[in-house]
Coordinates of C-alpha atoms in Angstrom, one line a residue:
X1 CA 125.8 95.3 66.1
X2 CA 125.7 95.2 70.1
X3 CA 123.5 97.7 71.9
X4 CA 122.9 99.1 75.1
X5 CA 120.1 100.7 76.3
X6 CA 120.7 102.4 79.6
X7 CA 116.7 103.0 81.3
X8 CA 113.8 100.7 81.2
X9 CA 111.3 103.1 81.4
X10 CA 108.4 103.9 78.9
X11 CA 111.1 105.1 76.1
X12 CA 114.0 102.8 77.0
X13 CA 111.3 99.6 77.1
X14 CA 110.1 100.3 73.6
X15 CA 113.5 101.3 71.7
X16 CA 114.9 98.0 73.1
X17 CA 111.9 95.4 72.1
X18 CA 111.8 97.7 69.0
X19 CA 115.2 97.2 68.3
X20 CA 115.7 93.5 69.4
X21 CA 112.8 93.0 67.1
X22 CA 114.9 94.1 64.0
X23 CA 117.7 91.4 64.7
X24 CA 119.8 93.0 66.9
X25 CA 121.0 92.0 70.1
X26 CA 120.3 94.5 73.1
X27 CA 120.9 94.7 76.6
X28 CA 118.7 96.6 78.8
X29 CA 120.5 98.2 81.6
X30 CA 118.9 99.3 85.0
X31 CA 119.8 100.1 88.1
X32 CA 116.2 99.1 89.6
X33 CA 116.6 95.6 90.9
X34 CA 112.9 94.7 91.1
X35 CA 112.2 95.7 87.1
X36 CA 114.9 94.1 85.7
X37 CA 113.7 90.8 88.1
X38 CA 110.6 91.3 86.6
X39 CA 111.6 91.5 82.6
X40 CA 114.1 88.3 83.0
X41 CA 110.6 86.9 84.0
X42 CA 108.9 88.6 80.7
X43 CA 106.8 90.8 82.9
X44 CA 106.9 94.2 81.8
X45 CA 106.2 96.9 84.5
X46 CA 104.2 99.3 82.3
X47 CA 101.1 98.7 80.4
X48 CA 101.7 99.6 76.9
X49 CA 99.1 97.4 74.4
X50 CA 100.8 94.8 72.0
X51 CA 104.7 95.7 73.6
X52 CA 104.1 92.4 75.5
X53 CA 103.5 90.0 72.5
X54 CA 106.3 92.0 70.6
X55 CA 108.7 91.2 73.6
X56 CA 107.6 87.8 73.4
X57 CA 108.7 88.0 69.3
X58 CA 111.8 89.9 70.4
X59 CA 113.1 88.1 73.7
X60 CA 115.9 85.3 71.7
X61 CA 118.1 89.0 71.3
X62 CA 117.6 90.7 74.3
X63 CA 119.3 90.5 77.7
X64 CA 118.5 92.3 81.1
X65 CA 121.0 93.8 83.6
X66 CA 121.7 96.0 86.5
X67 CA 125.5 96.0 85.8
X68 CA 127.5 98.8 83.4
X69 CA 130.3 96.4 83.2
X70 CA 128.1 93.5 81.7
X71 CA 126.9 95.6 79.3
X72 CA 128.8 98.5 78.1
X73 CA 132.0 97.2 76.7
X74 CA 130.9 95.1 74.2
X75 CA 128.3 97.9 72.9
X76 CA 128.4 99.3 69.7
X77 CA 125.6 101.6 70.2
X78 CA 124.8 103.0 73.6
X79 CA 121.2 104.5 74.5
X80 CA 120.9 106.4 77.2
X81 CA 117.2 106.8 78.3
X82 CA 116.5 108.1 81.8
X83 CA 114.4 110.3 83.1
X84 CA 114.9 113.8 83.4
X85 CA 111.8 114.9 85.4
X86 CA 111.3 118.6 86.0
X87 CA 112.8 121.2 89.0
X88 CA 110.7 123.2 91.4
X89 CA 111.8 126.5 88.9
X90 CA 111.4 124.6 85.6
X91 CA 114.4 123.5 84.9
X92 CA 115.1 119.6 83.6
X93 CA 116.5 117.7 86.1
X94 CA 119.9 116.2 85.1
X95 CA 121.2 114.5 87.8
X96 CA 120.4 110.4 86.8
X97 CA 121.4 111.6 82.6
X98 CA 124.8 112.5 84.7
X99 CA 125.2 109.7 86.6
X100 CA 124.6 107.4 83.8
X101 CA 126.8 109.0 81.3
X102 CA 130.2 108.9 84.2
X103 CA 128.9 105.1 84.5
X104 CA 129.2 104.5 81.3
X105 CA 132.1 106.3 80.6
X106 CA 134.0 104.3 83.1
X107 CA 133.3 101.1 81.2
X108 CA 134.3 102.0 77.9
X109 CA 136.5 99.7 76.0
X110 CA 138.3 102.0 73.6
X111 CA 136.6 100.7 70.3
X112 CA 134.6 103.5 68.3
X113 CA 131.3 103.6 69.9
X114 CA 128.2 105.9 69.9
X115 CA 126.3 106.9 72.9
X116 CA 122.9 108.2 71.5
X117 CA 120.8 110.4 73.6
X118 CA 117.0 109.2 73.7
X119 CA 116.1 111.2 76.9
X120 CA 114.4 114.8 76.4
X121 CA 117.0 116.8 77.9
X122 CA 118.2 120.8 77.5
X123 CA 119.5 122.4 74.5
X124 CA 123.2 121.9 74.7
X125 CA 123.4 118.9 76.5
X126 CA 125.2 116.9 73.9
X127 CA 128.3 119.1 74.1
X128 CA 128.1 118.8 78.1
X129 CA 127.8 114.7 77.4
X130 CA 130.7 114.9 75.5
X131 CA 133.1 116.6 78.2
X132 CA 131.6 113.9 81.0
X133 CA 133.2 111.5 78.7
X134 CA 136.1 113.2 78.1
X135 CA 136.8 113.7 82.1
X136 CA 136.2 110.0 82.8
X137 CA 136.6 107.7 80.0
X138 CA 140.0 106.0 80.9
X139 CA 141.0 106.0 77.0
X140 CA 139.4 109.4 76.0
X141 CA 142.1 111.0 74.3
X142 CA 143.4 107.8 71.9
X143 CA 139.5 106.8 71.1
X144 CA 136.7 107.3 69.4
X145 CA 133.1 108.1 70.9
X146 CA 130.8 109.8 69.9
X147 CA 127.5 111.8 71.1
X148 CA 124.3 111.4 68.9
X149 CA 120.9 113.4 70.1
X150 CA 118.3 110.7 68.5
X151 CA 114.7 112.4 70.1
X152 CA 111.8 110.3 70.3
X153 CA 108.3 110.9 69.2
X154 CA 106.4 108.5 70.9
X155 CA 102.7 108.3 72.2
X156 CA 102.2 106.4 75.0
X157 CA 99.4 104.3 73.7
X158 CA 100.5 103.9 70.5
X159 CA 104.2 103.7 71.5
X160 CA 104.7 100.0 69.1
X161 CA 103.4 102.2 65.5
X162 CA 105.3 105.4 66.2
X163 CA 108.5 102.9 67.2
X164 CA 107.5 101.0 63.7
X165 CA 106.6 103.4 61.3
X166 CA 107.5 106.9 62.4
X167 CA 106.9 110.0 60.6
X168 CA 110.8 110.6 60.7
X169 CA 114.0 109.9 62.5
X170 CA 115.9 112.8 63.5
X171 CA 119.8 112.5 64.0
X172 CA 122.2 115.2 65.4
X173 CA 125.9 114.9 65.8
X174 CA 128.7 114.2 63.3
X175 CA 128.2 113.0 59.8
X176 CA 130.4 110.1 60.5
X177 CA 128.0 109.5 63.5
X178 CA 124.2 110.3 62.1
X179 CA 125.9 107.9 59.1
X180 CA 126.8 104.9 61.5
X181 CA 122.5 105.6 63.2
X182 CA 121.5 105.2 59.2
X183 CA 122.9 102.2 58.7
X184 CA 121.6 101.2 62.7
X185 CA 118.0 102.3 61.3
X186 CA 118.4 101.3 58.0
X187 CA 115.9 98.2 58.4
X188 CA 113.2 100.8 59.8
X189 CA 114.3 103.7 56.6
X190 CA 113.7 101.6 54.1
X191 CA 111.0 99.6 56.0
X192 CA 112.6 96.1 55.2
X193 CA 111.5 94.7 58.3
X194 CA 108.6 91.9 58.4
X195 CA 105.6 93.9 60.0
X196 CA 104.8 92.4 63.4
X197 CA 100.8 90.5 62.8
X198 CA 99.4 92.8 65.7
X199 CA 101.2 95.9 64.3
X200 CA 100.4 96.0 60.7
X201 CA 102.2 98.7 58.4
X202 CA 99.1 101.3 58.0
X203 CA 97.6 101.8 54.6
X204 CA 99.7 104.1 52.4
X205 CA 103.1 104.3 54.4
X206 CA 106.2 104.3 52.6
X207 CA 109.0 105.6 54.3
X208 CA 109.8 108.1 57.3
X209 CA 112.2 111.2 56.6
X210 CA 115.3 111.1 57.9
X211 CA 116.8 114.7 59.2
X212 CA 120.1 114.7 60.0
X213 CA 121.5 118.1 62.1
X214 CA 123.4 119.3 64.7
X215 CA 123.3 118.2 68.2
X216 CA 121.9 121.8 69.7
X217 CA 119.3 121.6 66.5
X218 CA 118.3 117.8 66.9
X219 CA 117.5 118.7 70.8
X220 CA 115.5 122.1 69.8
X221 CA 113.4 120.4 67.8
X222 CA 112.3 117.9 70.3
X223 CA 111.4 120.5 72.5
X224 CA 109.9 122.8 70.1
X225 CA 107.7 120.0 68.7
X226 CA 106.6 118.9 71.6
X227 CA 106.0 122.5 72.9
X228 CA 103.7 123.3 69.7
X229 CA 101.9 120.2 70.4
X230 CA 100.6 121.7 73.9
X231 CA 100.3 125.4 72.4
X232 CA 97.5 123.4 69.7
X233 CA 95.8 121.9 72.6
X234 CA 95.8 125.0 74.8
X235 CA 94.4 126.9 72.3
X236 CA 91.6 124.2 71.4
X237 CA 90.5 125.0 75.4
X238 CA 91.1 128.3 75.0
X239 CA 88.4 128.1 71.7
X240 CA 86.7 126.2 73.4
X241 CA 85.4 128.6 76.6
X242 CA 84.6 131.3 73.9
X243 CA 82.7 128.3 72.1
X244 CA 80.7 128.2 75.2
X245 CA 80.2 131.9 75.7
X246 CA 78.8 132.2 72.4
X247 CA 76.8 129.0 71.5
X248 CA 79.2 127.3 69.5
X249 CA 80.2 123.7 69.3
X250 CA 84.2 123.0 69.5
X251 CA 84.1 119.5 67.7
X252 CA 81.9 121.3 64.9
X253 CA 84.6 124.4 65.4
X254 CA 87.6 122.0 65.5
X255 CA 86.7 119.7 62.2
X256 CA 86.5 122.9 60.7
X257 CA 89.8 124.3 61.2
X258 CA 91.5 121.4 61.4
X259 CA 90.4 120.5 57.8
X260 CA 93.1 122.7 56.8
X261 CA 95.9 121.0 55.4
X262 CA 98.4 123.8 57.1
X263 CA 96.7 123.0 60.7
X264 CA 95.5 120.0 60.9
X265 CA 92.8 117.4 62.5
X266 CA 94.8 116.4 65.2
X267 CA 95.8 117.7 68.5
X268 CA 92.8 119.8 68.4
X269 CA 90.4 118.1 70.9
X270 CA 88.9 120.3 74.0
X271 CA 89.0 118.9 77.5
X272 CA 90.8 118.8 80.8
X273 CA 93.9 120.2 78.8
X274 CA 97.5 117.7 78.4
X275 CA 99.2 115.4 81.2
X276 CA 101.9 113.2 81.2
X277 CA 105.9 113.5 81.2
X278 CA 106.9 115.8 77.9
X279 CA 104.3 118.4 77.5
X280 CA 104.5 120.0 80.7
X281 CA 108.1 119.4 81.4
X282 CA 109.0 120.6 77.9
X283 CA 107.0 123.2 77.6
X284 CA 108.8 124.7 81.1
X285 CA 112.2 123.9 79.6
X286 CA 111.7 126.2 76.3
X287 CA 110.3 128.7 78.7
X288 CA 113.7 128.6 81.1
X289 CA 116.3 128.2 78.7
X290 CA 114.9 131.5 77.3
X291 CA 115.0 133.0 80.9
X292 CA 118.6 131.9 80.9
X293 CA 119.4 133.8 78.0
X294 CA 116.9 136.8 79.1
X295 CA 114.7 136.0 76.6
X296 CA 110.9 135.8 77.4
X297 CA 108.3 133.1 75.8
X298 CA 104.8 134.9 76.5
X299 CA 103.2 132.3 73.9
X300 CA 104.2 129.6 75.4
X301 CA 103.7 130.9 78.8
X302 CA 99.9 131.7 78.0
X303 CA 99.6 127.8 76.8
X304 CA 101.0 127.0 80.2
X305 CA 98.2 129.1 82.0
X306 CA 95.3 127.7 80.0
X307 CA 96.3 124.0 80.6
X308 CA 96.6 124.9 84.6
X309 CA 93.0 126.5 83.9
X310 CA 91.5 123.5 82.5
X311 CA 92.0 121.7 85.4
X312 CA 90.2 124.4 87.6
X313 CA 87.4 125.0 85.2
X314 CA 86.5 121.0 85.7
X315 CA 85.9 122.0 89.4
X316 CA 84.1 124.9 89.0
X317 CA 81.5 123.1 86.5
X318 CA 80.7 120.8 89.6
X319 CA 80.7 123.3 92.1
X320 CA 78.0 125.0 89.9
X321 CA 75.8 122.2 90.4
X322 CA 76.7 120.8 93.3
X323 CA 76.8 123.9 95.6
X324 CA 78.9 122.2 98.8
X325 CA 80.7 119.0 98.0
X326 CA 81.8 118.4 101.5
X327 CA 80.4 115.2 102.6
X328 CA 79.6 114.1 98.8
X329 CA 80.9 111.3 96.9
X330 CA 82.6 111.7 93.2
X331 CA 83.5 109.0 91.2
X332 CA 86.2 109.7 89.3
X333 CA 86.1 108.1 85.8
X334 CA 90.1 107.5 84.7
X335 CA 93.2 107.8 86.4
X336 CA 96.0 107.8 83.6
X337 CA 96.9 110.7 82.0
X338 CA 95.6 109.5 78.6
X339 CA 93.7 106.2 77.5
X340 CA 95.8 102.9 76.7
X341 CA 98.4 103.5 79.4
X342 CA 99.1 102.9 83.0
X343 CA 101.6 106.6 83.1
X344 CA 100.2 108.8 86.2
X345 CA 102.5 111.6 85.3
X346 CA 101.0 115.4 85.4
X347 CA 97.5 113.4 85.1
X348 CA 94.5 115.9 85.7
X349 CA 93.0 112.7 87.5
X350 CA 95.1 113.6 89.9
X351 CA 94.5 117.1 90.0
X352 CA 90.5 116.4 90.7
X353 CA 90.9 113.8 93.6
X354 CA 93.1 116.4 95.6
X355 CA 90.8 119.1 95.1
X356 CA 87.6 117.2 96.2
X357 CA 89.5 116.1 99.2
X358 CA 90.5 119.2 100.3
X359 CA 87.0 120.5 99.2
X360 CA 85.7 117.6 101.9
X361 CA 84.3 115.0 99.1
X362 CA 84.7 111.3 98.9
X363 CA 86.5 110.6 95.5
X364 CA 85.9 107.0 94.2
X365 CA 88.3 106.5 91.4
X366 CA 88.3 103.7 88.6
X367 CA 90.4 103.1 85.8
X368 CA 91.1 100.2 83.5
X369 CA 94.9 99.6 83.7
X370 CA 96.8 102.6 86.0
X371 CA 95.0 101.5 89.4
X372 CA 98.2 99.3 90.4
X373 CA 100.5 102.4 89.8
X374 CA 98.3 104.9 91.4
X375 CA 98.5 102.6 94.8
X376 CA 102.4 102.6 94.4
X377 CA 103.0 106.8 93.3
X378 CA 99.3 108.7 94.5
X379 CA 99.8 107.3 98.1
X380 CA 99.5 110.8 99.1
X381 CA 96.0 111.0 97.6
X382 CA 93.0 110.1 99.5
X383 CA 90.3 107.9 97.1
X384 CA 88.6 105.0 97.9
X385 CA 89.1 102.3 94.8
X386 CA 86.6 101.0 92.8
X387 CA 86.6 97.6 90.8
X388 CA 84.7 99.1 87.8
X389 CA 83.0 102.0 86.0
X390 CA 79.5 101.1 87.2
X391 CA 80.8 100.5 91.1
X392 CA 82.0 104.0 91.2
X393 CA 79.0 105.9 89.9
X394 CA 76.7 103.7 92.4
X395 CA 75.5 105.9 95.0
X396 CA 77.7 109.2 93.8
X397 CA 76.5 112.9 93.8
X398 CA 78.5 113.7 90.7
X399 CA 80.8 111.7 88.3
X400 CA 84.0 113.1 86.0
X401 CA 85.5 111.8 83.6
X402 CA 88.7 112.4 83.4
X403 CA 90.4 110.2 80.6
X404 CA 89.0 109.3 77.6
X405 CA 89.0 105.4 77.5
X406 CA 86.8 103.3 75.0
X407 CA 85.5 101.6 78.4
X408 CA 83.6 105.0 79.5
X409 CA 82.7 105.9 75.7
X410 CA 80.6 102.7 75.7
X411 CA 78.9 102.7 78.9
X412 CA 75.6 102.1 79.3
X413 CA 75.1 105.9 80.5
X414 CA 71.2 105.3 81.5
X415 CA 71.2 102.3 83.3
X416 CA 74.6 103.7 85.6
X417 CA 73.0 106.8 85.7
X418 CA 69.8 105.3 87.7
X419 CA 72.0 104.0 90.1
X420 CA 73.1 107.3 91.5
X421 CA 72.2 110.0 93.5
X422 CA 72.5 113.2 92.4
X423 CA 73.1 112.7 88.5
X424 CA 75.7 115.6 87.5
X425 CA 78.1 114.5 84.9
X426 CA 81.0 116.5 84.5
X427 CA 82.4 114.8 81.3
X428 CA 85.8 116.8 81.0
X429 CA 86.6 114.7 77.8
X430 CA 83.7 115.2 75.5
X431 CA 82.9 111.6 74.6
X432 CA 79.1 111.7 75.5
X433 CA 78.1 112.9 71.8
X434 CA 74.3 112.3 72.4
X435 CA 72.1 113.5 74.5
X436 CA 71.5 111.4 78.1
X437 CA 68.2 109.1 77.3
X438 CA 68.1 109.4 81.5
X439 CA 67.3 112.8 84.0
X440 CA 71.1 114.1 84.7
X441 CA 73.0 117.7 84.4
X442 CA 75.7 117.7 81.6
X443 CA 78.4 119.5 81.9
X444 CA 81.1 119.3 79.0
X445 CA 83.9 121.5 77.9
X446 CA 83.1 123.7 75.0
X447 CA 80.0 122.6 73.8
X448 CA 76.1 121.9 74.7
X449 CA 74.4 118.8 74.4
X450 CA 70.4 119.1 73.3
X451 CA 68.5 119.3 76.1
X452 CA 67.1 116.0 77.1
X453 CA 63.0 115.4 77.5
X454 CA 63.5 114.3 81.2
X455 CA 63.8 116.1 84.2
X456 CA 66.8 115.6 87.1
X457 CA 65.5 113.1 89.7
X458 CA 67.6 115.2 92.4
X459 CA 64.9 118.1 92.3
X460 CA 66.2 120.7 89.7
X461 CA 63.3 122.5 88.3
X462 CA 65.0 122.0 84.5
X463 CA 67.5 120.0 82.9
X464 CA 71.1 122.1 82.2
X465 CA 72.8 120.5 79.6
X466 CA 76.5 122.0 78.3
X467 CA 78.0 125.3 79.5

């Protein structure tokens, strides 16, 4: 089997080295001159960890091109994974999934082939794939293709195990279709594939469900998945400022709950609430395609207002300690959305450096991998860069930490802390669990620290530790 995957981005990057990896020879498509440059090179231009030594293990069956007519034709199997990035009123934007689809449809051969829709896109969409094709395909009407809605499930971070070894593989379209993806995904079903060294199979899995559906039901349940997803997380913060009303302890309050089998350990951690390209974007997609059939989504619309309140509360837990922030100097501890990736998207990193600016503070910023990006997409940001954790907090007022790497989880939180000046940590991720063997003001999001035997070296009559 031939396939095409039309996108290099973070889902078309990984379903092509996944796929290639299996035996099958794939051609990555993109119209971006200077990535596909970069991958004939074997540079990949996002950080995901481990996709680099699987493209390595993959790169004899894959191919890279900017042209539909080098790699359409000959396709069997046609992925379509571009972006569909969010409008001003909610709404996903459509315009590259349009383009690609008349590309493609203009370079079809004739032969029975299956263009599968990866990208997260509106309920309904298939059906509006299939007429594109229909109104430009030269040999519509004596051929056979076919629309497939194949949602992804991936974490950024751990993009390689959820390619691997999913939890299932949902398929919506015709039975002749969803059978022709079985057989495509039959070495992932029945897991024949050699497990790559530096992604082993995890203890205990057998085999991922397979749901096959309809197209509309296949795209609902991408965006109702990942739309419960955001509702857990809003309502861990939303827990979480009662937790700090009353005295209680949201990781205590969350291991609790989440120890129920019908709930759930995961998705249930307090903080500076969700980022990135799906939860947001798909969140405000559910909540429009209701509007367009007058029918309102106040659930959803409440887990909307929390996140955006997250992001505010941070602020407000700085300003409460340090009264004016104009002329002060904030590191800023993470740039990326989430730990192990360099994706910018919706980050609350981002969210904190404009609001210091325009509150008249000096953000210095640090993070592990996303620096390159941010100097490419946050050029509208002003931040001065620094080369590591310990640089950024030298000298600074306050410090928040804004994504949870292992890097900041592991710092030596005394030594850095003597280095600066005014010692307020506003750690909007919860990963300082004990309390600071140094004088410093904790702040943390749904919880208080024990109080710590020391006393603030910036004058505070008494240490104030947690909310």
């Amino acid at each position: 089997m031939n396939i095409t995957i039309v996108g290099t981005g973070y889902v078309g990057l990984g379903t092509a080295i996944m796929l290639a990896y299996l035996g099958y020879q794939v051609t990555g498509l993109d119209s971006d001159e200077g990535k596909i440059s970069s991958l004939k090179a074997g540079a990949l231009p996002i950080y995901e960890p481990g996709l680099d030594d699987l493209l390595q293990a993959a790169s004899p069956n894959l191919r890279w091109t900017t042209q539909y007519s080098d790699a359409i034709p000959d396709a069997d199997f046609i992925f379509v994974c571009v972006g569909t990035p969010p409008l001003p009123d909610g709404h996903p934007n459509l315009q590259y999934l349009e383009g690609a689809v008349r590309s493609i449809a203009q370079h079809l051969d004739g032969k029975p082939q299956i263009i599968v829709n990866k990208s997260t896109v509106p309920i309904g969409t298939g059906d509006w794939v299939l007429r594109i094709l229909e109104e430009h395909a030269a040999l519509y009407a004596t051929s056979h293709y076919e629309v497939v809605s194949n949602p992804e499930f991936l974490r950024e971070g751990t993009a390689l195990g959820d390619s691997l070894y999913p939890d299932r593989i949902v398929l919506g379209g015709s039975s002749w279709a969803t059978g022709q993806m079985r057989t495509l995904y039959a070495p992932l079903i029945e897991q024949s594939f050699e497990a790559p060294a530096h992604v082993p199979r995890p203890r205990g899995y057998e085999r991922p469900a397979v749901v096959e559906t309809t197209l509309t039901s296949a795209e609902m349940i991408k965006y109702s998945a990942n739309a419960f997803l955001a509702l857990k997380i809003s309502y861990a913060n939303e827990i979480a400022g009662l937790c700090e009303c009353v005295g209680a302890d949201i990781h205590e309050v969350a291991a609790g709950i989440g120890l129920d089998h019908r709930i759930g350990t995961r998705f249930l951690a307090a903080g500076a609430g969700w980022g990135g390209s799906c939860f947001g974007k798909d969140t405000s997609a559910l909540i429009t395609t209701g509007q367009d059939y007058g029918y309102s989504m106040p659930i959803l619309r409440a887990a909307m207002t929390v996140n955006e309140r997250q992001r505010s509360l941070v602020i407000e837990k700085l300003q409460k300690h340090v009264r004016l922030l104009k002329g002060k100097r904030v590191a800023v501890l993470g740039m990326a959305f989430k730990p192990d990736t360099d994706d910018l998207r919706d980050a609350p990193a981002h969210d904190f450096i404009l609001r210091l600016g325009r509150l008249g503070a000096t953000a210095v910023a640090y993070d592990p991998v996303a620096m390159p990006r941010a100097r490419r997409e946050w050029t509208h940001l002003h931040y001065v860069e620094a080369v590591s954790a310990s640089a950024a907090l030298a000298g600074a007022d306050a410090v928040i930490v804004a994504t949870e790497w292992s890097e900041f989880r592991s710092l030596n939180w005394e030594e850095v802390l003597a280095t600066m000046r005014g010692r307020v940590v506003i750690d909007a991720r919860n990963i300082i669990r004990e309390p600071l063997a140094a004088p410093a003001v904790l702040e943390q999001i749904g919880r208080e620290q024990p109080q710590s035997a020391f006393l603030p070296a910036s004058g505070l009559a008494a240490v104030k530790v947690g909310a």
